[in-house]
PDB file of C-alpha atoms in Angstrom:
ATOM      1  CA  MET A   1     -17.611  -7.235 -11.701  1.00  0.00           C
ATOM      2  CA  SER A   2     -14.233  -5.959 -10.530  1.00  0.00           C
ATOM      3  CA  ALA A   3     -11.457  -8.450 -11.246  1.00  0.00           C
ATOM      4  CA  VAL A   4      -8.223  -8.601  -9.295  1.00  0.00           C
ATOM      5  CA  SER A   5      -5.087 -10.661  -9.654  1.00  0.00           C
ATOM      6  CA  MET A   6      -3.881 -12.359  -6.483  1.00  0.00           C
ATOM      7  CA  ILE A   7      -0.432 -13.912  -6.097  1.00  0.00           C
ATOM      8  CA  VAL A   8      -0.251 -16.481  -3.310  1.00  0.00           C
ATOM      9  CA  HIS A   9       3.158 -17.008  -1.697  1.00  0.00           C
ATOM     10  CA  VAL A  10       4.363 -19.829   0.477  1.00  0.00           C
ATOM     11  CA  ASP A  11       5.448 -17.434   3.214  1.00  0.00           C
ATOM     12  CA  LYS A  12       5.909 -13.787   4.133  1.00  0.00           C
ATOM     13  CA  ALA A  13       9.547 -13.738   2.953  1.00  0.00           C
ATOM     14  CA  ASP A  14       8.521 -14.674  -0.592  1.00  0.00           C
ATOM     15  CA  LEU A  15       5.702 -12.120  -0.433  1.00  0.00           C
ATOM     16  CA  ALA A  16       8.206  -9.415   0.534  1.00  0.00           C
ATOM     17  CA  LYS A  17      10.417 -10.361  -2.403  1.00  0.00           C
ATOM     18  CA  THR A  18       7.561  -9.982  -4.892  1.00  0.00           C
ATOM     19  CA  LEU A  19       6.427  -6.728  -3.272  1.00  0.00           C
ATOM     20  CA  CYS A  20       9.875  -5.152  -3.481  1.00  0.00           C
ATOM     21  CA  ASP A  21      10.352  -6.379  -7.052  1.00  0.00           C
ATOM     22  CA  ASN A  22       7.077  -4.762  -8.103  1.00  0.00           C
ATOM     23  CA  ILE A  23       7.919  -1.438  -6.468  1.00  0.00           C
ATOM     24  CA  VAL A  24      11.373  -1.332  -8.034  1.00  0.00           C
ATOM     25  CA  GLU A  25       9.937  -2.274 -11.456  1.00  0.00           C
ATOM     26  CA  SER A  26       7.390   0.521 -11.119  1.00  0.00           C
ATOM     27  CA  SER A  27      10.095   3.026 -10.197  1.00  0.00           C
ATOM     28  CA  ILE A  28      12.316   2.044 -13.124  1.00  0.00           C
ATOM     29  CA  ALA A  29       9.402   2.408 -15.552  1.00  0.00           C
ATOM     30  CA  CYS A  30       8.335   5.785 -14.155  1.00  0.00           C
ATOM     31  CA  LEU A  31      11.823   7.254 -13.963  1.00  0.00           C
ATOM     32  CA  SER A  32      12.565   6.130 -17.514  1.00  0.00           C
ATOM     33  CA  GLU A  33       9.421   7.970 -18.662  1.00  0.00           C
ATOM     34  CA  THR A  34       9.715  11.149 -16.618  1.00  0.00           C
ATOM     35  CA  GLY A  35      13.432  11.218 -15.951  1.00  0.00           C
ATOM     36  CA  SER A  36      12.798  12.997 -12.687  1.00  0.00           C
ATOM     37  CA  SER A  37      10.428  11.461 -10.140  1.00  0.00           C
ATOM     38  CA  PHE A  38       8.678   8.387  -8.803  1.00  0.00           C
ATOM     39  CA  THR A  39       5.840   8.998  -6.353  1.00  0.00           C
ATOM     40  CA  LEU A  40       4.991   6.318  -3.817  1.00  0.00           C
ATOM     41  CA  ALA A  41       2.503   6.147  -0.937  1.00  0.00           C
ATOM     42  CA  LEU A  42       3.012   3.596   1.832  1.00  0.00           C
ATOM     43  CA  SER A  43       0.814   2.250   4.617  1.00  0.00           C
ATOM     44  CA  GLY A  44       2.061   1.300   8.062  1.00  0.00           C
ATOM     45  CA  GLY A  45       1.235  -1.906   9.917  1.00  0.00           C
ATOM     46  CA  SER A  46       3.346  -4.785   8.639  1.00  0.00           C
ATOM     47  CA  ILE A  47       4.369  -2.967   5.436  1.00  0.00           C
ATOM     48  CA  PRO A  48       7.543  -1.248   6.760  1.00  0.00           C
ATOM     49  CA  LYS A  49       9.243  -4.513   7.737  1.00  0.00           C
ATOM     50  CA  LEU A  50       8.468  -6.040   4.333  1.00  0.00           C
ATOM     51  CA  LEU A  51      10.289  -3.081   2.747  1.00  0.00           C
ATOM     52  CA  SER A  52      13.539  -3.417   4.676  1.00  0.00           C
ATOM     53  CA  ASN A  53      16.805  -2.095   3.265  1.00  0.00           C
ATOM     54  CA  GLN A  54      17.962  -5.660   2.703  1.00  0.00           C
ATOM     55  CA  ASN A  55      14.825  -6.612   0.758  1.00  0.00           C
ATOM     56  CA  MET A  56      14.768  -3.466  -1.371  1.00  0.00           C
ATOM     57  CA  ASN A  57      18.487  -3.560  -2.154  1.00  0.00           C
ATOM     58  CA  ALA A  58      18.143  -7.174  -3.277  1.00  0.00           C
ATOM     59  CA  ALA A  59      15.239  -6.197  -5.546  1.00  0.00           C
ATOM     60  CA  PHE A  60      17.354  -3.520  -7.250  1.00  0.00           C
ATOM     61  CA  ARG A  61      20.161  -5.992  -7.841  1.00  0.00           C
ATOM     62  CA  ARG A  62      17.767  -8.579  -9.288  1.00  0.00           C
ATOM     63  CA  LYS A  63      16.951  -5.908 -11.870  1.00  0.00           C
ATOM     64  CA  GLY A  64      20.635  -5.308 -12.578  1.00  0.00           C
ATOM     65  CA  LYS A  65      20.612  -1.939 -10.788  1.00  0.00           C
ATOM     66  CA  GLU A  66      22.580  -0.531  -7.905  1.00  0.00           C
ATOM     67  CA  PRO A  67      20.258   0.579  -5.079  1.00  0.00           C
ATOM     68  CA  SER A  68      19.358   4.255  -5.257  1.00  0.00           C
ATOM     69  CA  PHE A  69      16.253   6.167  -4.266  1.00  0.00           C
ATOM     70  CA  GLU A  70      17.158   9.336  -6.110  1.00  0.00           C
ATOM     71  CA  GLY A  71      13.995  10.893  -7.498  1.00  0.00           C
ATOM     72  CA  TRP A  72      11.728   8.893  -5.147  1.00  0.00           C
ATOM     73  CA  HIS A  73       9.063  10.833  -3.236  1.00  0.00           C
ATOM     74  CA  VAL A  74       7.530   8.762  -0.440  1.00  0.00           C
ATOM     75  CA  PHE A  75       4.278   9.811   1.209  1.00  0.00           C
ATOM     76  CA  LEU A  76       2.133   8.213   3.898  1.00  0.00           C
ATOM     77  CA  ALA A  77      -1.042   6.485   2.715  1.00  0.00           C
ATOM     78  CA  ASP A  78      -2.365   7.158   6.206  1.00  0.00           C
ATOM     79  CA  GLU A  79      -0.967   8.318   9.507  1.00  0.00           C
ATOM     80  CA  ARG A  80      -1.909   8.360  13.156  1.00  0.00           C
ATOM     81  CA  ILE A  81      -1.890  11.924  14.476  1.00  0.00           C
ATOM     82  CA  VAL A  82       0.736  11.398  17.128  1.00  0.00           C
ATOM     83  CA  PRO A  83       4.291  12.698  17.649  1.00  0.00           C
ATOM     84  CA  LEU A  84       6.635  11.454  14.932  1.00  0.00           C
ATOM     85  CA  ASP A  85       8.732   9.566  17.475  1.00  0.00           C
ATOM     86  CA  SER A  86       5.706   7.720  18.878  1.00  0.00           C
ATOM     87  CA  PRO A  87       5.573   3.917  18.512  1.00  0.00           C
ATOM     88  CA  ASP A  88       2.132   4.499  16.944  1.00  0.00           C
ATOM     89  CA  SER A  89       3.520   6.670  14.138  1.00  0.00           C
ATOM     90  CA  ASN A  90       3.595   5.054  10.698  1.00  0.00           C
ATOM     91  CA  TYR A  91       6.365   7.450   9.715  1.00  0.00           C
ATOM     92  CA  ASN A  92       8.413   6.313  12.700  1.00  0.00           C
ATOM     93  CA  ALA A  93       7.877   2.665  11.698  1.00  0.00           C
ATOM     94  CA  LEU A  94       8.950   3.374   8.134  1.00  0.00           C
ATOM     95  CA  CYS A  95      12.076   5.238   9.276  1.00  0.00           C
ATOM     96  CA  THR A  96      12.931   2.433  11.696  1.00  0.00           C
ATOM     97  CA  HIS A  97      12.266  -0.620   9.551  1.00  0.00           C
ATOM     98  CA  SER A  98      12.132   0.331   5.870  1.00  0.00           C
ATOM     99  CA  PHE A  99      14.326   1.770   3.123  1.00  0.00           C
ATOM    100  CA  LEU A 100      13.470   5.364   4.151  1.00  0.00           C
ATOM    101  CA  THR A 101      16.775   5.376   6.024  1.00  0.00           C
ATOM    102  CA  PRO A 102      19.194   3.507   3.726  1.00  0.00           C
ATOM    103  CA  PRO A 103      22.819   2.908   4.694  1.00  0.00           C
ATOM    104  CA  SER A 104      25.442   5.239   3.246  1.00  0.00           C
ATOM    105  CA  PRO A 105      26.259   5.818   0.392  1.00  0.00           C
ATOM    106  CA  ILE A 106      22.811   4.891  -0.982  1.00  0.00           C
ATOM    107  CA  VAL A 107      20.799   7.988  -1.917  1.00  0.00           C
ATOM    108  CA  ALA A 108      17.762   8.246   0.378  1.00  0.00           C
ATOM    109  CA  PRO A 109      14.269   9.009  -0.887  1.00  0.00           C
ATOM    110  CA  LYS A 110      12.536  12.290  -0.139  1.00  0.00           C
ATOM    111  CA  SER A 111       9.918  11.523   2.517  1.00  0.00           C
ATOM    112  CA  TYR A 112       6.979  13.538   3.806  1.00  0.00           C
ATOM    113  CA  PRO A 113       5.885  13.306   7.467  1.00  0.00           C
ATOM    114  CA  ILE A 114       2.823  15.082   8.835  1.00  0.00           C
ATOM    115  CA  ILE A 115       3.067  18.493  10.499  1.00  0.00           C
ATOM    116  CA  ASP A 116       3.250  18.847  14.293  1.00  0.00           C
ATOM    117  CA  SER A 117       0.286  17.006  15.780  1.00  0.00           C
ATOM    118  CA  ALA A 118       0.499  18.777  19.141  1.00  0.00           C
ATOM    119  CA  THR A 119      -0.327  22.241  17.817  1.00  0.00           C
ATOM    120  CA  ASN A 120      -2.667  21.448  14.919  1.00  0.00           C
ATOM    121  CA  THR A 121      -6.144  19.958  14.698  1.00  0.00           C
ATOM    122  CA  PRO A 122      -6.762  16.787  12.628  1.00  0.00           C
ATOM    123  CA  SER A 123      -8.448  18.956  10.000  1.00  0.00           C
ATOM    124  CA  GLU A 124      -5.366  21.187   9.788  1.00  0.00           C
ATOM    125  CA  VAL A 125      -3.023  18.186   9.619  1.00  0.00           C
ATOM    126  CA  ALA A 126      -5.036  16.716   6.722  1.00  0.00           C
ATOM    127  CA  ALA A 127      -5.149  20.039   4.865  1.00  0.00           C
ATOM    128  CA  ALA A 128      -1.395  20.524   5.284  1.00  0.00           C
ATOM    129  CA  TYR A 129      -0.694  17.018   4.002  1.00  0.00           C
ATOM    130  CA  SER A 130      -2.894  17.597   0.972  1.00  0.00           C
ATOM    131  CA  ALA A 131      -0.960  20.799   0.305  1.00  0.00           C
ATOM    132  CA  ALA A 132       2.325  18.869   0.552  1.00  0.00           C
ATOM    133  CA  ILE A 133       1.144  16.256  -1.946  1.00  0.00           C
ATOM    134  CA  SER A 134      -0.292  18.600  -4.595  1.00  0.00           C
ATOM    135  CA  PRO A 135       2.926  20.068  -6.077  1.00  0.00           C
ATOM    136  CA  VAL A 136       4.736  16.712  -6.085  1.00  0.00           C
ATOM    137  CA  VAL A 137       1.829  14.577  -7.307  1.00  0.00           C
ATOM    138  CA  PRO A 138      -0.047  16.832  -9.742  1.00  0.00           C
ATOM    139  CA  SER A 139      -2.231  14.071 -11.188  1.00  0.00           C
ATOM    140  CA  ARG A 140      -1.835  10.664  -9.530  1.00  0.00           C
ATOM    141  CA  PHE A 141       0.554   8.505  -7.536  1.00  0.00           C
ATOM    142  CA  ASP A 142       2.785   6.180  -9.503  1.00  0.00           C
ATOM    143  CA  CYS A 143       2.456   3.445  -6.892  1.00  0.00           C
ATOM    144  CA  VAL A 144       0.504   2.907  -3.674  1.00  0.00           C
ATOM    145  CA  VAL A 145       1.257   0.048  -1.268  1.00  0.00           C
ATOM    146  CA  LEU A 146      -1.545  -0.854   1.113  1.00  0.00           C
ATOM    147  CA  GLY A 147      -2.217  -3.313   3.886  1.00  0.00           C
ATOM    148  CA  MET A 148      -5.474  -4.775   5.119  1.00  0.00           C
ATOM    149  CA  GLY A 149      -6.851  -5.144   8.625  1.00  0.00           C
ATOM    150  CA  GLU A 150      -8.710  -8.193   9.873  1.00  0.00           C
ATOM    151  CA  ASP A 151     -11.916  -6.133   9.618  1.00  0.00           C
ATOM    152  CA  GLY A 152     -11.245  -5.326   5.957  1.00  0.00           C
ATOM    153  CA  HIS A 153     -10.091  -1.738   6.486  1.00  0.00           C
ATOM    154  CA  THR A 154      -7.289  -0.222   4.462  1.00  0.00           C
ATOM    155  CA  CYS A 155      -5.449   3.025   5.162  1.00  0.00           C
ATOM    156  CA  SER A 156      -7.701   4.591   7.813  1.00  0.00           C
ATOM    157  CA  LEU A 157     -10.838   3.774   5.853  1.00  0.00           C
ATOM    158  CA  PHE A 158     -12.947   1.570   8.117  1.00  0.00           C
ATOM    159  CA  PRO A 159     -16.075  -0.444   7.267  1.00  0.00           C
ATOM    160  CA  GLY A 160     -19.258   1.569   7.780  1.00  0.00           C
ATOM    161  CA  HIS A 161     -17.438   4.789   8.675  1.00  0.00           C
ATOM    162  CA  PRO A 162     -18.698   8.042   7.091  1.00  0.00           C
ATOM    163  CA  LEU A 163     -15.365   8.443   5.268  1.00  0.00           C
ATOM    164  CA  VAL A 164     -16.392   5.283   3.400  1.00  0.00           C
ATOM    165  CA  THR A 165     -20.160   5.635   3.180  1.00  0.00           C
ATOM    166  CA  SER A 166     -20.256   9.400   2.533  1.00  0.00           C
ATOM    167  CA  PRO A 167     -16.896  10.377   1.006  1.00  0.00           C
ATOM    168  CA  SER A 168     -16.064  14.062   0.980  1.00  0.00           C
ATOM    169  CA  GLY A 169     -14.306  14.168  -2.380  1.00  0.00           C
ATOM    170  CA  LYS A 170     -11.083  15.388  -0.749  1.00  0.00           C
ATOM    171  CA  ASP A 171      -7.761  13.737  -1.553  1.00  0.00           C
ATOM    172  CA  VAL A 172      -6.720  13.658   2.124  1.00  0.00           C
ATOM    173  CA  ASP A 173      -9.282  13.460   4.897  1.00  0.00           C
ATOM    174  CA  PHE A 174      -9.198  13.078   8.672  1.00  0.00           C
ATOM    175  CA  ILE A 175     -10.864  10.888  11.249  1.00  0.00           C
ATOM    176  CA  GLU A 176     -11.342  11.594  14.965  1.00  0.00           C
ATOM    177  CA  ASP A 177     -13.179   8.425  15.938  1.00  0.00           C
ATOM    178  CA  SER A 178     -11.091   5.575  14.576  1.00  0.00           C
ATOM    179  CA  PRO A 179     -12.411   2.154  15.663  1.00  0.00           C
ATOM    180  CA  LYS A 180      -8.782   1.283  16.385  1.00  0.00           C
ATOM    181  CA  PRO A 181      -6.602   3.475  18.607  1.00  0.00           C
ATOM    182  CA  PRO A 182      -5.308   6.084  18.313  1.00  0.00           C
ATOM    183  CA  PRO A 183      -8.563   7.842  17.340  1.00  0.00           C
ATOM    184  CA  ASN A 184      -7.141  10.787  15.367  1.00  0.00           C
ATOM    185  CA  ARG A 185      -5.753  10.006  11.914  1.00  0.00           C
ATOM    186  CA  ILE A 186      -5.393  11.263   8.362  1.00  0.00           C
ATOM    187  CA  THR A 187      -5.817   9.104   5.280  1.00  0.00           C
ATOM    188  CA  LEU A 188      -5.667   9.158   1.528  1.00  0.00           C
ATOM    189  CA  THR A 189      -9.185   8.736   0.182  1.00  0.00           C
ATOM    190  CA  PHE A 190     -10.717   6.536  -2.506  1.00  0.00           C
ATOM    191  CA  GLU A 191     -10.475   9.551  -4.813  1.00  0.00           C
ATOM    192  CA  VAL A 192      -6.671   9.261  -4.735  1.00  0.00           C
ATOM    193  CA  LEU A 193      -6.314   5.509  -4.282  1.00  0.00           C
ATOM    194  CA  ASN A 194      -8.528   4.654  -7.249  1.00  0.00           C
ATOM    195  CA  ALA A 195      -6.578   7.026  -9.482  1.00  0.00           C
ATOM    196  CA  ALA A 196      -3.117   5.609  -8.681  1.00  0.00           C
ATOM    197  CA  ARG A 197      -1.165   4.053 -11.512  1.00  0.00           C
ATOM    198  CA  ASN A 198      -0.311   0.913  -9.539  1.00  0.00           C
ATOM    199  CA  VAL A 199      -1.973  -0.300  -6.350  1.00  0.00           C
ATOM    200  CA  ILE A 200      -0.381  -3.196  -4.478  1.00  0.00           C
ATOM    201  CA  PHE A 201      -1.956  -4.847  -1.451  1.00  0.00           C
ATOM    202  CA  ALA A 202       0.124  -6.993   0.903  1.00  0.00           C
ATOM    203  CA  ALA A 203      -1.727  -9.259   3.343  1.00  0.00           C
ATOM    204  CA  ALA A 204      -0.250 -12.092   5.359  1.00  0.00           C
ATOM    205  CA  GLY A 205      -1.455 -14.403   8.105  1.00  0.00           C
ATOM    206  CA  GLY A 206      -4.485 -16.532   8.840  1.00  0.00           C
ATOM    207  CA  GLY A 207      -6.241 -13.590  10.482  1.00  0.00           C
ATOM    208  CA  LYS A 208      -6.865 -12.140   7.004  1.00  0.00           C
ATOM    209  CA  SER A 209      -8.385 -15.289   5.478  1.00  0.00           C
ATOM    210  CA  ASP A 210     -11.964 -14.723   6.643  1.00  0.00           C
ATOM    211  CA  VAL A 211     -12.271 -11.234   5.159  1.00  0.00           C
ATOM    212  CA  LEU A 212     -10.525 -12.233   1.935  1.00  0.00           C
ATOM    213  CA  SER A 213     -12.970 -15.109   1.442  1.00  0.00           C
ATOM    214  CA  LYS A 214     -15.927 -12.770   2.068  1.00  0.00           C
ATOM    215  CA  ALA A 215     -14.566  -9.976  -0.137  1.00  0.00           C
ATOM    216  CA  PHE A 216     -13.427 -12.041  -3.121  1.00  0.00           C
ATOM    217  CA  SER A 217     -14.562 -15.034  -5.122  1.00  0.00           C
ATOM    218  CA  LYS A 218     -12.026 -17.158  -6.981  1.00  0.00           C
ATOM    219  CA  VAL A 219     -12.636 -17.383 -10.721  1.00  0.00           C
ATOM    220  CA  PRO A 220     -12.637 -21.035 -11.862  1.00  0.00           C
ATOM    221  CA  THR A 221     -10.024 -21.803 -14.491  1.00  0.00           C
ATOM    222  CA  ALA A 222     -10.313 -24.264 -17.328  1.00  0.00           C
ATOM    223  CA  ALA A 223      -8.597 -27.564 -16.653  1.00  0.00           C
ATOM    224  CA  THR A 224      -5.859 -27.439 -19.288  1.00  0.00           C
ATOM    225  CA  PRO A 225      -2.712 -29.562 -19.176  1.00  0.00           C
ATOM    226  CA  SER A 226       0.222 -27.609 -17.817  1.00  0.00           C
ATOM    227  CA  PRO A 227       3.586 -28.462 -16.305  1.00  0.00           C
ATOM    228  CA  PRO A 228       3.576 -28.722 -12.523  1.00  0.00           C
ATOM    229  CA  PRO A 229       4.717 -25.532 -10.762  1.00  0.00           C
ATOM    230  CA  ALA A 230       8.151 -25.400  -9.191  1.00  0.00           C
ATOM    231  CA  PRO A 231       8.195 -26.310  -5.507  1.00  0.00           C
ATOM    232  CA  ASN A 232       7.140 -23.349  -3.346  1.00  0.00           C
ATOM    233  CA  ALA A 233       6.584 -21.170  -6.428  1.00  0.00           C
ATOM    234  CA  PRO A 234       3.977 -18.402  -6.060  1.00  0.00           C
ATOM    235  CA  GLN A 235       0.543 -19.252  -7.458  1.00  0.00           C
ATOM    236  CA  THR A 236      -1.512 -16.649  -9.306  1.00  0.00           C
ATOM    237  CA  ILE A 237      -5.292 -16.793  -9.035  1.00  0.00           C
ATOM    238  CA  SER A 238      -7.955 -14.540 -10.510  1.00  0.00           C
ATOM    239  CA  CYS A 239     -10.719 -13.245  -8.263  1.00  0.00           C
ATOM    240  CA  THR A 240     -13.739 -10.996  -8.490  1.00  0.00           C
ATOM    241  CA  VAL A 241     -15.087  -8.687  -5.813  1.00  0.00           C
ATOM    242  CA  ILE A 242     -18.273  -9.983  -4.190  1.00  0.00           C
ATOM    243  CA  GLU A 243     -20.681  -7.067  -4.592  1.00  0.00           C
ATOM    244  CA  PRO A 244     -21.946  -5.178  -2.746  1.00  0.00           C
ATOM    245  CA  THR A 245     -18.919  -5.192  -0.486  1.00  0.00           C
ATOM    246  CA  PRO A 246     -18.714  -3.647   2.987  1.00  0.00           C
ATOM    247  CA  PHE A 247     -14.932  -3.945   2.995  1.00  0.00           C
ATOM    248  CA  PRO A 248     -12.924  -0.829   2.072  1.00  0.00           C
ATOM    249  CA  CYS A 249     -10.011  -2.991   0.938  1.00  0.00           C
ATOM    250  CA  ALA A 250     -12.240  -4.346  -1.864  1.00  0.00           C
ATOM    251  CA  MET A 251     -13.435  -0.867  -2.875  1.00  0.00           C
ATOM    252  CA  ILE A 252     -10.149   0.055  -4.560  1.00  0.00           C
ATOM    253  CA  LYS A 253     -11.227   0.032  -8.193  1.00  0.00           C
ATOM    254  CA  PRO A 254      -9.205   1.560 -11.015  1.00  0.00           C
ATOM    255  CA  LYS A 255     -10.437   4.732 -12.645  1.00  0.00           C
ATOM    256  CA  GLU A 256      -8.115   4.460 -15.635  1.00  0.00           C
ATOM    257  CA  GLU A 257      -7.516   1.593 -18.047  1.00  0.00           C
ATOM    258  CA  ASP A 258      -3.782   1.564 -17.313  1.00  0.00           C
ATOM    259  CA  THR A 259      -4.290   1.244 -13.538  1.00  0.00           C
ATOM    260  CA  THR A 260      -3.480  -2.110 -11.973  1.00  0.00           C
ATOM    261  CA  VAL A 261      -4.537  -3.571  -8.621  1.00  0.00           C
ATOM    262  CA  LEU A 262      -2.424  -6.471  -7.430  1.00  0.00           C
ATOM    263  CA  TRP A 263      -2.897  -8.509  -4.267  1.00  0.00           C
ATOM    264  CA  LEU A 264       0.123 -10.233  -2.710  1.00  0.00           C
ATOM    265  CA  VAL A 265      -0.837 -12.723  -0.013  1.00  0.00           C
ATOM    266  CA  ASP A 266       0.603 -15.755   1.728  1.00  0.00           C
ATOM    267  CA  VAL A 267      -0.949 -19.215   1.938  1.00  0.00           C
ATOM    268  CA  PRO A 268      -2.540 -18.719   5.389  1.00  0.00           C
ATOM    269  CA  ALA A 269      -4.266 -15.516   4.231  1.00  0.00           C
ATOM    270  CA  ALA A 270      -5.549 -17.145   1.027  1.00  0.00           C
ATOM    271  CA  GLU A 271      -6.450 -20.477   2.640  1.00  0.00           C
ATOM    272  CA  LYS A 272     -10.230 -20.132   2.137  1.00  0.00           C
ATOM    273  CA  LEU A 273      -9.841 -19.057  -1.481  1.00  0.00           C
ATOM    274  CA  LEU A 274      -7.616 -21.918  -2.622  1.00  0.00           C
TER     275      LEU A 274
END
């Protein structure tokens, strides 16, 4: 059985706080070890707004640090193959809503958009992105932040799709028949996601509760006396993946002993598990 830790928050604002704290903690640990770089892959969807400049700056200060993204290398966990200024572009969403464009004088992270989608095929876009990742991430990502769709997809890995059922073994692959528009996309694969040092899922809203209850089973805990939790404090529950699972979001399973998979959810998303 694959066990996961799930932290349930009273609302999306508290979820964002925990998410940003975890990313900043991961960066501090990695930069203290390497002294040079922290590699991060981010999904689109609701993730960019959770990672606003305000939220990330506050997370740094809670750790006693001034905000700085020096040494950060930020890649896309998946991307729609559209112009970078398109409303459908994950990179555009991250530049618009997240810390990718911090206010001066904060040092910005190094970010990696896809190559021109108008003059390259999806296969060429995927190959170019793989080539961009390789020299910066020689072994594995330090941290990957993922979302989850109401169908259980993550990145651009959709239930029942050949990328899921017959993986190619590539680190970046492409899709030309996405069940959700736009059809052409690139995505990190399970090969990369399962090797990451830290994987953090963020899922909020009642629309996620059905899939979460079908993908995971809550592990009963022994009834031991404990002080009541603080009002509105996050609640941590342990879950196991219900196997076999058709949901790509539940297929992220660590390859290494030091890999962690953490789920951050709000009460509406976790309703059927509580």
